[in-house]
Short mmCIF file of C-alpha atoms and ligand atoms in Angstrom, two decimals:
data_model
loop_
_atom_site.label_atom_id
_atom_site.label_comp_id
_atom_site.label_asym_id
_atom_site.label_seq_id
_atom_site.Cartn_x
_atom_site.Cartn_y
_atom_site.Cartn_z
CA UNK A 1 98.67 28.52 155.99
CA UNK A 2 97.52 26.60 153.25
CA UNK A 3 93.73 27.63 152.48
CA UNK A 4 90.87 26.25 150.80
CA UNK A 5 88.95 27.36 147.74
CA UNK A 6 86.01 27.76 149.68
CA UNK A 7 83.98 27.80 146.33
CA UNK A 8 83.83 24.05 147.11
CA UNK A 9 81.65 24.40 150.12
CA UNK A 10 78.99 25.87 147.77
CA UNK A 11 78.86 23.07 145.77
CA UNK A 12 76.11 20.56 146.33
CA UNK A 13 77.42 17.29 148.28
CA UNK A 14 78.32 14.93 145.46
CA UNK A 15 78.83 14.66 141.66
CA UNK A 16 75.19 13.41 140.53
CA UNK A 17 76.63 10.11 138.59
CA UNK A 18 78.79 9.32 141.60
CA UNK A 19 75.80 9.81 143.88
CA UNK A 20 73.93 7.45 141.83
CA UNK A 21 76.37 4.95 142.04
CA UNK A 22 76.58 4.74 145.68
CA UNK A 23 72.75 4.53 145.85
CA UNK A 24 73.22 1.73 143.52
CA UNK A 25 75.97 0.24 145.44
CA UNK A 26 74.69 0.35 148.85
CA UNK A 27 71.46 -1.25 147.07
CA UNK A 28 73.27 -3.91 145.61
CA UNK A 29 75.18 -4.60 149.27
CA UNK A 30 71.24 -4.79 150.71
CA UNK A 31 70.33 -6.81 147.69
CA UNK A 32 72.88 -9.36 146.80
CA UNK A 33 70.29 -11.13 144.50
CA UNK A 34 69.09 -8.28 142.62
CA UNK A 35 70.01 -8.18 138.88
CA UNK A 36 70.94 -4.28 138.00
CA UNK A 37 69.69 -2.65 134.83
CA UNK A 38 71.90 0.75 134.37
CA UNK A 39 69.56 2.79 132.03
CA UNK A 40 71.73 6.18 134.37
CA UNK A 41 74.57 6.91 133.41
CA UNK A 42 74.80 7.76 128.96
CA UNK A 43 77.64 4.95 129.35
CA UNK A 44 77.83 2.90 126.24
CA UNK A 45 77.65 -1.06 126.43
CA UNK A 46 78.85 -2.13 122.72
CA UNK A 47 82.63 -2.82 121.77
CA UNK A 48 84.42 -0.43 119.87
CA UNK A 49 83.73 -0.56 116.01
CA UNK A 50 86.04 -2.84 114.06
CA UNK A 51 87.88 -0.44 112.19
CA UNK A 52 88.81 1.89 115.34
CA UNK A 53 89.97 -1.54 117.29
CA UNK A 54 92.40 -2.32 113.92
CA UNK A 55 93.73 1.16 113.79
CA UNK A 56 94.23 1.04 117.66
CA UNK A 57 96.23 -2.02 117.08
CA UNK A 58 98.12 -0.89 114.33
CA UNK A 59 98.64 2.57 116.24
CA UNK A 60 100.15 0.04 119.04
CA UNK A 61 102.66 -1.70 116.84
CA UNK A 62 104.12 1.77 115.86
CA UNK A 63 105.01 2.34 119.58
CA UNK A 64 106.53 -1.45 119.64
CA UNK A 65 109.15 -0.20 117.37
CA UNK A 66 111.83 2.22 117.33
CA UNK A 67 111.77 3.22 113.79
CA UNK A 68 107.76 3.98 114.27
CA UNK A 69 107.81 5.34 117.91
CA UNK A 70 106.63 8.60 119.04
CA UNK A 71 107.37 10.56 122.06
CA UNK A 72 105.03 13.67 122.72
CA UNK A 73 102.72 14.52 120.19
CA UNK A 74 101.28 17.92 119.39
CA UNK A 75 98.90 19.26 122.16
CA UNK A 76 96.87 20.11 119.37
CA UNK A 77 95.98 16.72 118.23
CA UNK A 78 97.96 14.97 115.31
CA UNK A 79 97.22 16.62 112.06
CA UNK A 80 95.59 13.29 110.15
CA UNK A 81 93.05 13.38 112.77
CA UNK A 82 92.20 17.39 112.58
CA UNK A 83 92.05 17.05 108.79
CA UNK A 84 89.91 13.95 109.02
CA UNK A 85 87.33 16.33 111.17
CA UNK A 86 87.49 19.12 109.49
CA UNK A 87 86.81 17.37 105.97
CA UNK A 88 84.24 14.95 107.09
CA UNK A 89 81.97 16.55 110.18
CA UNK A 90 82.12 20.27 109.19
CA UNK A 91 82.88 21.14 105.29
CA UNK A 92 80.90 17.90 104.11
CA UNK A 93 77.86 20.07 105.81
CA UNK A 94 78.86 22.76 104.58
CA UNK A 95 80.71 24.28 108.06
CA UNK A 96 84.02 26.17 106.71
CA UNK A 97 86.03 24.91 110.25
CA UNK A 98 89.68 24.80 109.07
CA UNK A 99 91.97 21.93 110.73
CA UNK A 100 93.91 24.28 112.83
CA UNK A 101 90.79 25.46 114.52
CA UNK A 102 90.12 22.24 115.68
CA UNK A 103 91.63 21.08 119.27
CA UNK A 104 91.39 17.06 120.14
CA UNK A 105 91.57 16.09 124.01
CA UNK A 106 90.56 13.29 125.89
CA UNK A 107 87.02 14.40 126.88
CA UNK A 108 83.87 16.83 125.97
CA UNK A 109 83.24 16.62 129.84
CA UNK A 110 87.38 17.93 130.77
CA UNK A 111 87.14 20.76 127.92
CA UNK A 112 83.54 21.69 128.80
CA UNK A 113 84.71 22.24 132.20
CA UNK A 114 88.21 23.62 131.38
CA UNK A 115 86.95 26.36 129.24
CA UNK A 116 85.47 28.65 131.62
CA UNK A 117 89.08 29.34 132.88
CA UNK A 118 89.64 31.83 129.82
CA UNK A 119 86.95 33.86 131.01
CA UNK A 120 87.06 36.80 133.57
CA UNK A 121 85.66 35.42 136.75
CA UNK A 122 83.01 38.24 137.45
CA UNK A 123 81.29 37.65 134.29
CA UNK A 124 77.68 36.61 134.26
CA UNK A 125 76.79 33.11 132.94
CA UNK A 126 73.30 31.71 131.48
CA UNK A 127 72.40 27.83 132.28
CA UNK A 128 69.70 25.90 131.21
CA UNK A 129 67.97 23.97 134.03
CA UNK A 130 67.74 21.24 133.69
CA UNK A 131 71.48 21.06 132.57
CA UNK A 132 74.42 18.86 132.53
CA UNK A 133 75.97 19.36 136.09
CA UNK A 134 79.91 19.71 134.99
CA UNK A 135 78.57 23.29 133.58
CA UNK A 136 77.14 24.59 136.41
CA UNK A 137 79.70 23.08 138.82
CA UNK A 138 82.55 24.18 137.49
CA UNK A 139 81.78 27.87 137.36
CA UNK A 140 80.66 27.21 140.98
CA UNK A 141 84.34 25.95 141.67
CA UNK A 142 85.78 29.21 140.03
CA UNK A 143 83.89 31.45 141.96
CA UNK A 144 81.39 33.04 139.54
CA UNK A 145 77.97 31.83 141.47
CA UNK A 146 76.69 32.91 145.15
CA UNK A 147 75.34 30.29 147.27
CA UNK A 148 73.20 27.67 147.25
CA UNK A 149 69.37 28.77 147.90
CA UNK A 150 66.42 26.92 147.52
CA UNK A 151 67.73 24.58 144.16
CA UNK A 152 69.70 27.60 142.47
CA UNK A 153 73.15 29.30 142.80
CA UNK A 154 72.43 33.04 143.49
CA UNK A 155 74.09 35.09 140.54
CA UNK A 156 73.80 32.24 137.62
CA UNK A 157 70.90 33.43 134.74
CA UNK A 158 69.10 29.95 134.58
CA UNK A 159 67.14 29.56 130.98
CA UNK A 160 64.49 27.55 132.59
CA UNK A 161 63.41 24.79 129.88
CA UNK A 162 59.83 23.11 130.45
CA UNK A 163 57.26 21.51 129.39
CA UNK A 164 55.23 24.93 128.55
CA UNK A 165 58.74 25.85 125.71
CA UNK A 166 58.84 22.43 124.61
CA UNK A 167 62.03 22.62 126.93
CA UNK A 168 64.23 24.66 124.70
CA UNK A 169 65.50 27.70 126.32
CA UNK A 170 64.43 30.94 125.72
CA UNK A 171 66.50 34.16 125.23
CA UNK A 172 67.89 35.53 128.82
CA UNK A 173 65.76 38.16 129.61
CA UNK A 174 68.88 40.18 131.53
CA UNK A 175 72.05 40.61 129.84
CA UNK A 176 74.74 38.03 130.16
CA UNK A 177 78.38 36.88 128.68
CA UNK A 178 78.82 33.32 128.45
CA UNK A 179 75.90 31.17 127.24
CA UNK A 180 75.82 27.01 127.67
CA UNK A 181 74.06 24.87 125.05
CA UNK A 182 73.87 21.55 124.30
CA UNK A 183 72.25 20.02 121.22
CA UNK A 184 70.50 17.14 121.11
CA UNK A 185 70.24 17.91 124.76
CA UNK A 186 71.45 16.17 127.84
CA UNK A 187 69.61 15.20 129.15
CA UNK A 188 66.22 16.01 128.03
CA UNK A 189 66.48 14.90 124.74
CA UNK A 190 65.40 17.59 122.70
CA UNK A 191 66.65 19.06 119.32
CA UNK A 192 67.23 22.75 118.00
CA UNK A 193 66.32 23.74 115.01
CA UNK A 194 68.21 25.64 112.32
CA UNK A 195 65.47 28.73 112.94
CA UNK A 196 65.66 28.56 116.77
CA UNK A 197 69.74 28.22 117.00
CA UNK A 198 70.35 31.15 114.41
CA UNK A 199 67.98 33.05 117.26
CA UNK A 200 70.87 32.80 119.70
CA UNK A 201 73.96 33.21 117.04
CA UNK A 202 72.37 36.63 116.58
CA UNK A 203 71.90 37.26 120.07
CA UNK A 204 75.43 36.14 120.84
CA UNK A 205 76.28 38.84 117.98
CA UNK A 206 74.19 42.16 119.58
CA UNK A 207 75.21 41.29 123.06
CA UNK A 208 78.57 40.67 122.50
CA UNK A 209 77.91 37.32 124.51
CA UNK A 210 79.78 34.05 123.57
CA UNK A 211 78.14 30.28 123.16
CA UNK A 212 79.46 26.91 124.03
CA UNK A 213 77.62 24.29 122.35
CA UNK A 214 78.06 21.20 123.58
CA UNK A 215 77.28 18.84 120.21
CA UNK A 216 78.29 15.04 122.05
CA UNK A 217 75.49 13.64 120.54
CA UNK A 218 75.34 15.20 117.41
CA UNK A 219 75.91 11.52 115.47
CA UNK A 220 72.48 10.47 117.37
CA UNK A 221 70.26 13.24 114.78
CA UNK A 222 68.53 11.41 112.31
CA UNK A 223 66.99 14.03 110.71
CA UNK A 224 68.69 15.85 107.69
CA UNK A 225 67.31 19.18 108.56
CA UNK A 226 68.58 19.95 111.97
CA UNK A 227 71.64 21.36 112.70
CA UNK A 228 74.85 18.92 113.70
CA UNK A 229 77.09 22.16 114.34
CA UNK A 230 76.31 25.37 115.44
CA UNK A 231 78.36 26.15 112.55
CA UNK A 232 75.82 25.24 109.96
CA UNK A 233 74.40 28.75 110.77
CA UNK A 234 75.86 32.08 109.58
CA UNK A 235 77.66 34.11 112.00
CA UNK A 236 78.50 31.23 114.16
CA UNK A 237 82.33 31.34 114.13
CA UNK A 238 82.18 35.10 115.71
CA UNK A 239 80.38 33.86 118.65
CA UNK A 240 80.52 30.27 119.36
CA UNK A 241 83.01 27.32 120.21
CA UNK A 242 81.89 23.91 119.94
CA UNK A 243 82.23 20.76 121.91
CA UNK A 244 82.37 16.98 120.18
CA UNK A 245 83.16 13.53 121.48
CA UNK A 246 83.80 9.73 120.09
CA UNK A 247 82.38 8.62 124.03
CA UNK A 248 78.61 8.64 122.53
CA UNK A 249 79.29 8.49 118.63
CA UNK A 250 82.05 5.73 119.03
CA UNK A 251 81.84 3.82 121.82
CA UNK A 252 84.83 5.77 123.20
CA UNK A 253 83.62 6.41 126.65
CA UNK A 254 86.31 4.63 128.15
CA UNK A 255 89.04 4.84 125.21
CA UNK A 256 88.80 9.14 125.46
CA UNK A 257 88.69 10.78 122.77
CA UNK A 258 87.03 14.29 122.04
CA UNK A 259 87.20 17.43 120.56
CA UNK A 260 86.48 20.85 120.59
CA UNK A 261 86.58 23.65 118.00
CA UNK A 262 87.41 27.23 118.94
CA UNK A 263 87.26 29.54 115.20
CA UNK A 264 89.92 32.01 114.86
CA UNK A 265 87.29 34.13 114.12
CA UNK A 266 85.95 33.73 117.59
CA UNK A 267 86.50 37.13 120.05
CA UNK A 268 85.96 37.58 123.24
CA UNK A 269 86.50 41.75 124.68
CA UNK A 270 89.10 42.66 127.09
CA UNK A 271 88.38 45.47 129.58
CA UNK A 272 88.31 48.53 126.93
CA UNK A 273 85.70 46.36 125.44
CA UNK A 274 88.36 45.83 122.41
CA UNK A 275 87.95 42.45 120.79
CA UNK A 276 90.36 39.91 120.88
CA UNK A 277 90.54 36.30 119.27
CA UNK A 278 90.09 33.20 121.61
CA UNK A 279 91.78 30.72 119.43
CA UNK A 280 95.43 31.55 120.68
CA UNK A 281 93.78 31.46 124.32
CA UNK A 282 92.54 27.77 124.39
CA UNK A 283 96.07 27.15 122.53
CA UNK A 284 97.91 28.54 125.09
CA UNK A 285 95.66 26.78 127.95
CA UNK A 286 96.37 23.33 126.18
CA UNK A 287 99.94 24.04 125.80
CA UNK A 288 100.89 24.63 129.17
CA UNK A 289 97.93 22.00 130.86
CA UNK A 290 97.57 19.50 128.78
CA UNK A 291 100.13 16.79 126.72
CA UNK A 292 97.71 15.97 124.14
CA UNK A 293 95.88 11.90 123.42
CA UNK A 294 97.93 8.98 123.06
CA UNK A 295 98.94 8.34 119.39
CA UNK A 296 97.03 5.14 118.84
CA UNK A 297 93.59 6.47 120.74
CA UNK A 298 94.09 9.17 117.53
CA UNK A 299 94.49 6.79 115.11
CA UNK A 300 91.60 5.39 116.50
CA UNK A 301 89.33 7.68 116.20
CA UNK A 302 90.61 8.62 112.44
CA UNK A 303 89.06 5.40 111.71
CA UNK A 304 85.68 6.23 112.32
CA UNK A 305 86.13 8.69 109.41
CA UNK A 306 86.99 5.70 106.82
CA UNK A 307 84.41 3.67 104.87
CA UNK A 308 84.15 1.14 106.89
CA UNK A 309 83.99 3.18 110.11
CA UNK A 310 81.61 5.61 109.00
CA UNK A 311 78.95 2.56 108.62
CA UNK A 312 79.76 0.79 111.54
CA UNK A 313 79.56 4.17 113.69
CA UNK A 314 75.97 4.64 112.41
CA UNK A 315 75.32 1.18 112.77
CA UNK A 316 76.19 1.52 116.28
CA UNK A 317 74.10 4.80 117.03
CA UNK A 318 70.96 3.30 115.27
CA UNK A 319 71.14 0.65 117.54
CA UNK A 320 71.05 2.75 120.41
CA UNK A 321 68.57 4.52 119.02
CA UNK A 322 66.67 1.58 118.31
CA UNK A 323 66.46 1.08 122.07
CA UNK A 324 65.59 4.47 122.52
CA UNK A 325 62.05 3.84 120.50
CA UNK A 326 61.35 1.02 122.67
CA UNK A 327 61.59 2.86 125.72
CA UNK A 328 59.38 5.46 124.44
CA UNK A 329 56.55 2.79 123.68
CA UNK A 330 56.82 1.37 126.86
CA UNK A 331 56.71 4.57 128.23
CA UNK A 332 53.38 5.38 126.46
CA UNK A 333 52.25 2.73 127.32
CA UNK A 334 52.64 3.63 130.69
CA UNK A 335 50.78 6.32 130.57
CA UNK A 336 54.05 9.13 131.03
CA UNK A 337 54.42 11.91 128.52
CA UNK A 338 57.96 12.03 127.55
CA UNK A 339 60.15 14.08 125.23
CA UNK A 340 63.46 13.03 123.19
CA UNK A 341 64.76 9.55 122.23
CA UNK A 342 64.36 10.56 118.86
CA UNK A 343 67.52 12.11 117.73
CA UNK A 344 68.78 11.48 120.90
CA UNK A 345 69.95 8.64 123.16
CA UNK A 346 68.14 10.26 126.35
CA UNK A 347 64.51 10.42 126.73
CA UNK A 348 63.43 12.67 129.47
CA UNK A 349 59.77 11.45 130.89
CA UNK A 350 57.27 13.23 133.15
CA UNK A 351 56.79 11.40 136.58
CA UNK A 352 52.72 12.17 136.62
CA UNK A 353 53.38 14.11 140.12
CA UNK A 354 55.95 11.74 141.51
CA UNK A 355 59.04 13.23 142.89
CA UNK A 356 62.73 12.15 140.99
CA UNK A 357 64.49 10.84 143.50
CA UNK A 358 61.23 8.42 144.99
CA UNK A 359 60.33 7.63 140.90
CA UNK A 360 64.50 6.58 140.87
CA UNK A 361 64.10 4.97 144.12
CA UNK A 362 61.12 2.99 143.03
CA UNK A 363 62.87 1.82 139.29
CA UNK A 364 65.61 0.58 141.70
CA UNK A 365 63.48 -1.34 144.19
CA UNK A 366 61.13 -2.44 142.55
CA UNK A 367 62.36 -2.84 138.98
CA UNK A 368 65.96 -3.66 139.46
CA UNK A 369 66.04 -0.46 136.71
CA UNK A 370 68.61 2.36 137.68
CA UNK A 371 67.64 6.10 135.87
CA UNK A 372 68.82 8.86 136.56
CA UNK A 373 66.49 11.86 138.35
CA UNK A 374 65.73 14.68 136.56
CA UNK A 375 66.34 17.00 139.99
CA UNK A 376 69.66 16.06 139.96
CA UNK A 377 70.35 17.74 136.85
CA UNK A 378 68.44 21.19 138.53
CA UNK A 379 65.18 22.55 139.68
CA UNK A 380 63.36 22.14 136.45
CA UNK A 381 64.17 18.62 136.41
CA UNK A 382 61.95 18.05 139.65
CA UNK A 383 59.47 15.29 139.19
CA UNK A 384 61.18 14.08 135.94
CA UNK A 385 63.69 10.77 135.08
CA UNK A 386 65.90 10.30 132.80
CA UNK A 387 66.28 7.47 131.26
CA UNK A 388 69.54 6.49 128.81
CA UNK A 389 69.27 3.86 125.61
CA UNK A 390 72.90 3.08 126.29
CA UNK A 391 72.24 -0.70 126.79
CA UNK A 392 71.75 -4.20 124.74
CA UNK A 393 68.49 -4.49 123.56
CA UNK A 394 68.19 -7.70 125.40
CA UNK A 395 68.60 -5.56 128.74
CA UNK A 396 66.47 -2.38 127.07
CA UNK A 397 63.30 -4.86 126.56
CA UNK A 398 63.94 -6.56 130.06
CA UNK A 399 64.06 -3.40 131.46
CA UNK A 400 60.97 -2.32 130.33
CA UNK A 401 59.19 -5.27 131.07
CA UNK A 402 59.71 -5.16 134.92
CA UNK A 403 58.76 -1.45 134.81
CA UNK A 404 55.24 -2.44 133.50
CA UNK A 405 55.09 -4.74 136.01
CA UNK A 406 56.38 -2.22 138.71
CA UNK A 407 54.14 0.67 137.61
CA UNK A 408 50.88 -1.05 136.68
C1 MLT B 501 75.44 11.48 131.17
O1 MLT B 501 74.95 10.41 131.51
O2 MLT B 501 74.88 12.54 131.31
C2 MLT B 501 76.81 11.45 130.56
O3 MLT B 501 77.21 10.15 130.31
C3 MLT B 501 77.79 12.04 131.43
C4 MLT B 501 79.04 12.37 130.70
O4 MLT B 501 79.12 12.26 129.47
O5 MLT B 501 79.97 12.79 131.39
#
């Protein structure tokens, strides 16, 4: 008899983007007239920068020939593109990440989920709440979480972030294994600071614990003296592997490209509580699941490390950032306190007592504006919104005009 991981059954009814979406559809259906601003979903709006769209091309024409054609490529990633990372995001500040250490796939969402699988299953995890779902869901689909009761899986050690610690997590206050982090954070916004993230490399250290920082919108911090890696602070490369992406930084979200970096100094314990290096794990995980990115997506995203791309990468982040500001004023104006959207592309604003989904519900009717509600993302998030600068400006200012108009 062919049985089902009943795991699923714990998991709440839909993915929260894809619940969104069918809210918005069915509105739409109800609303043929109604002219849709998606401010939900961190999906990016602006064409790929020039000089990834000529290196795609030119990545193309290799395949279009014989002499220039390639088959398989590494599962790693192609070496020019490893080098290109390790050089420019991690020894430029300073990070010693070598190019081997470095493993490119074709999402920070697949390998964020994916890398849970290299841990033993009755380990005990710590979550931020409010948190990006695909952590949380995924170790629900593997087993390592009770059930669902009252807004929290039974056996998870949520890190409960809030207005009252500026919502950065605090130290678990019971021992745990596998710590989730995500700087500038999805989706409140926030930033770490050097300080605060060298407070959980050490903790990682004593406990024997292991971090995954998820660093997607790393290209989003403006300000020189936080950290873009965790690996700006000593110690790191014991305890922590790191997640990046082009989706946010590139305009790759539907081209897929990512990366994550796993130190060969990295250990995890075995059962004798011996140590024992991660790095060949994750290779051998890749190797046998995964075939590796196309050849031209790599050459793609090489090209954000050139010159040229380099500029127009930041040009495109500033722009969304630039939206980001004016969603903050408007937000002020409004009257809600809000947090991030400064160094970030998500700013995370305080309902004044309303719940998520009937603030969501209320953008949509009444604004034509979707967001995304903070209690989707967990039970901290209740009576928050999310709102994402991944728009034009055009649509950013429009947006924010009808929500005056809605609110006031
Ligand atoms: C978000 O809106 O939180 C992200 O776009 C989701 C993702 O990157 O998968």
């Amino acid at each position: 008899m062919i049985r089902v991981n009943e795991h699923y059954d714990k998991l709440q009814a839909s993915y929260l983007f894809s619940d969104i979406a069918k809210r918005v559809t069915t509105h739409q259906e109800t609303h043929p007239e109604a002219d849709i601003i998606r401010l939900g979903i961190g999906d990016v709006t602006r064409a790929l920068p020039g000089a990834c769209i000529r290196a795609f091309h030119q990545g193309v024409d290799e395949m279009a020939d014989d002499a220039s054609f390639r088959g398989y490529g590494p599962e790693q990633g192609y070496d020019f593109l490893r080098e290109a990372i390790a050089r420019e995001d991690f020894q430029t500040r300073g990070a010693d990440i070598a190019p081997d250490e470095i493993f490119v796939s074709d999402g920070a969402k697949c390998d964020t989920a994916n890398f849970q699988e290299l841990f033993s299953s009755d380990i005990k995890i710590a979550i931020p709440d409010p948190v990006y779902p695909v952590y949380l869901d995924t170790n629900v689909m593997a087993g390592r979480t009770g059930t669902f009761d009252s807004g929290r899986y039974q056996g998870i050690c949520y890190m409960d972030c809030t207005k009252e610690n500026n919502f950065i997590p605090e130290l678990p206050k019971e021992p745990v294994d596998l710590i989730y982090l995500c700087f500038p954070n999805n989706p409140t916004g926030t930033t770490i600071t050097k300080p605060e993230l060298k407070r959980w490399v050490d903790y990682a250290k004593e406990t024997n614990a292991l971090i995954l920082f998820d660093a997607a919108y790393e290209a989003f911090i403006r300000d020189d003296d936080l950290p873009r890696s965790i690996y700006e602070i000593e110690g790191a490369k014991e305890v922590a592997v790191e997640f990046r992406s082009y989706s946010k930084t590139a305009g790759f979200t539907g081209t897929r490209c990512a990366y994550t970096v796993v130190p060969k100094a990295c250990r995890v314990f075995d059962q004798k509580g011996n140590p024992t290096p991660l790095h060949p794990l994750w290779n051998r995980r890749q190797c046998t699941k995964f075939n590796g990115v196309s050849y031209p997506v790599q050459k793609a995203a090489e090209a954000v490390y050139s010159p040229e791309g380099k500029a127009q990468v930041r040009e495109l982040a500033d722009y969304y950032l630039g939206n980001a500001k004016i969603i903050r004023t408007a937000m002020d104006t409004l009257g809600f306190a809000c947090v991030g959207g400064e160094n970030s592309p998500y700013i995370w604003i305080d309902g004044n007592g309303r719940d998520s989904w009937e603030f969501f519900d209320l953008l949509l009717n009444k604004a034509g504006v979707v967001c995304t509600p903070g209690a989707g993302f967990g039970r901290c998030g209740q009576g928050y919104i999310r709102i994402s600068a991944f728009n034009s400006l055009e649509n950013v200012e429009t947006a924010m005009t009808r929500m005056k108009e809605a609110i006031k």
